Coordinates of C-alpha atoms in Angstrom, one line a residue:
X1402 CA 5.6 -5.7 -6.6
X1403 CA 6.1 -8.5 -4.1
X1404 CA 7.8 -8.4 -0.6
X1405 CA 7.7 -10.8 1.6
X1406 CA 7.3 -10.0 5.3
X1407 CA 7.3 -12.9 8.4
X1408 CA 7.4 -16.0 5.5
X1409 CA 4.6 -14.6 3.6
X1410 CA 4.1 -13.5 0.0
X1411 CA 2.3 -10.3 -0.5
X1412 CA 1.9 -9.1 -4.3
X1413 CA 0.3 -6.7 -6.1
X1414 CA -0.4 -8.6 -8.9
X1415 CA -2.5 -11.9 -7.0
X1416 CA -3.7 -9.6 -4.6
X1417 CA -7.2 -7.1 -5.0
X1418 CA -7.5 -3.5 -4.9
X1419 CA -9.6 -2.2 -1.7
X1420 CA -9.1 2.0 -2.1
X1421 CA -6.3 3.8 -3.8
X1422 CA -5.4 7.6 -2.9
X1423 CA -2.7 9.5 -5.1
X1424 CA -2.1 12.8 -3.8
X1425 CA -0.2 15.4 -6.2
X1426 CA 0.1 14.9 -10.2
X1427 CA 2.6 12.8 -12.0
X1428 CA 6.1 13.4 -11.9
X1429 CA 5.6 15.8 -8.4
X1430 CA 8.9 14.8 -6.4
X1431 CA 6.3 15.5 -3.4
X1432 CA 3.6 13.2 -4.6
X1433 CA 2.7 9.7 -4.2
X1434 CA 0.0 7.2 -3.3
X1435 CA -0.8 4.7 -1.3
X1436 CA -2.9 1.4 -2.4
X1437 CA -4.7 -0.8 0.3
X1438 CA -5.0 -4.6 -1.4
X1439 CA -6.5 -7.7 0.3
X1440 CA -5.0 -11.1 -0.6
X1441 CA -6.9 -13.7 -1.4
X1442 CA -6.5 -15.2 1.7
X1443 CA -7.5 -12.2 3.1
X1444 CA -4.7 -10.3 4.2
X1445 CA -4.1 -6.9 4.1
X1446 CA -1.6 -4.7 3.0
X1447 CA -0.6 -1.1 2.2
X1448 CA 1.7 -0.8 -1.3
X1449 CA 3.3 3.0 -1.4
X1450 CA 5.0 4.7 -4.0
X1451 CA 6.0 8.1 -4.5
X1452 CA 8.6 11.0 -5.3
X1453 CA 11.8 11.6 -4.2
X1454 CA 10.8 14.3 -2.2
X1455 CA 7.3 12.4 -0.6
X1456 CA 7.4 10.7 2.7
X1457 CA 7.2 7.2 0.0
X1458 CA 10.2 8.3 -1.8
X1459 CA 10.5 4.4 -1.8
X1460 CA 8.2 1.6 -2.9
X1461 CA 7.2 -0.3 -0.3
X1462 CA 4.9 -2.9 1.1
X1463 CA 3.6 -3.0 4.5
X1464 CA 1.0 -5.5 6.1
X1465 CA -2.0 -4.4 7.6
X1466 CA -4.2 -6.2 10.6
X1467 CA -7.7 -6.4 9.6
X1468 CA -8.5 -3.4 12.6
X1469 CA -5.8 -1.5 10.6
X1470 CA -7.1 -1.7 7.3
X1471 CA -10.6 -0.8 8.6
X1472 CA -8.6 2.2 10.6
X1473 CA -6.9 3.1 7.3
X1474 CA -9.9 3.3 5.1
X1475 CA -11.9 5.2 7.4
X1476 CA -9.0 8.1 7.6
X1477 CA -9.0 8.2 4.0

């Protein structure tokens, strides 16, 4: 997936997996995950995805500061 967000590209496929979480099995309308990627510039980002019932019934993309990454891998 690629959005792009203040003039800049983020993408899933250019872009490097830090920590993935998937909570619920596939196919649960309630379940979905969330994906933290760093670009190779070193931006982050948080791609989610889930069911229609999840609180990421859509995909999205949303850019992450460096503290909010950090923040974000140490909840999870």
């Amino acid at each position: 997936m690629q959005k792009v967000i203040c003039k800049k590209i983020y993408d899933t496929t250019t872009a490097s997996v830090v920590k993935k979480n998937v909570f619920g099995e596939y196919g649960d309308p309630c379940g979905y995950e969330e994906t933290l990627y760093i670009t190779p510039d070193g931006a982050y980002f948080l791609y989610t995805n889930g069911g229609e019932e999840s609180k990421y019934a859509k995909e999205d993309i949303t850019r992450k500061s460096k503290a909010a990454a950090e923040k974000w891998l140490a909840e999870n």
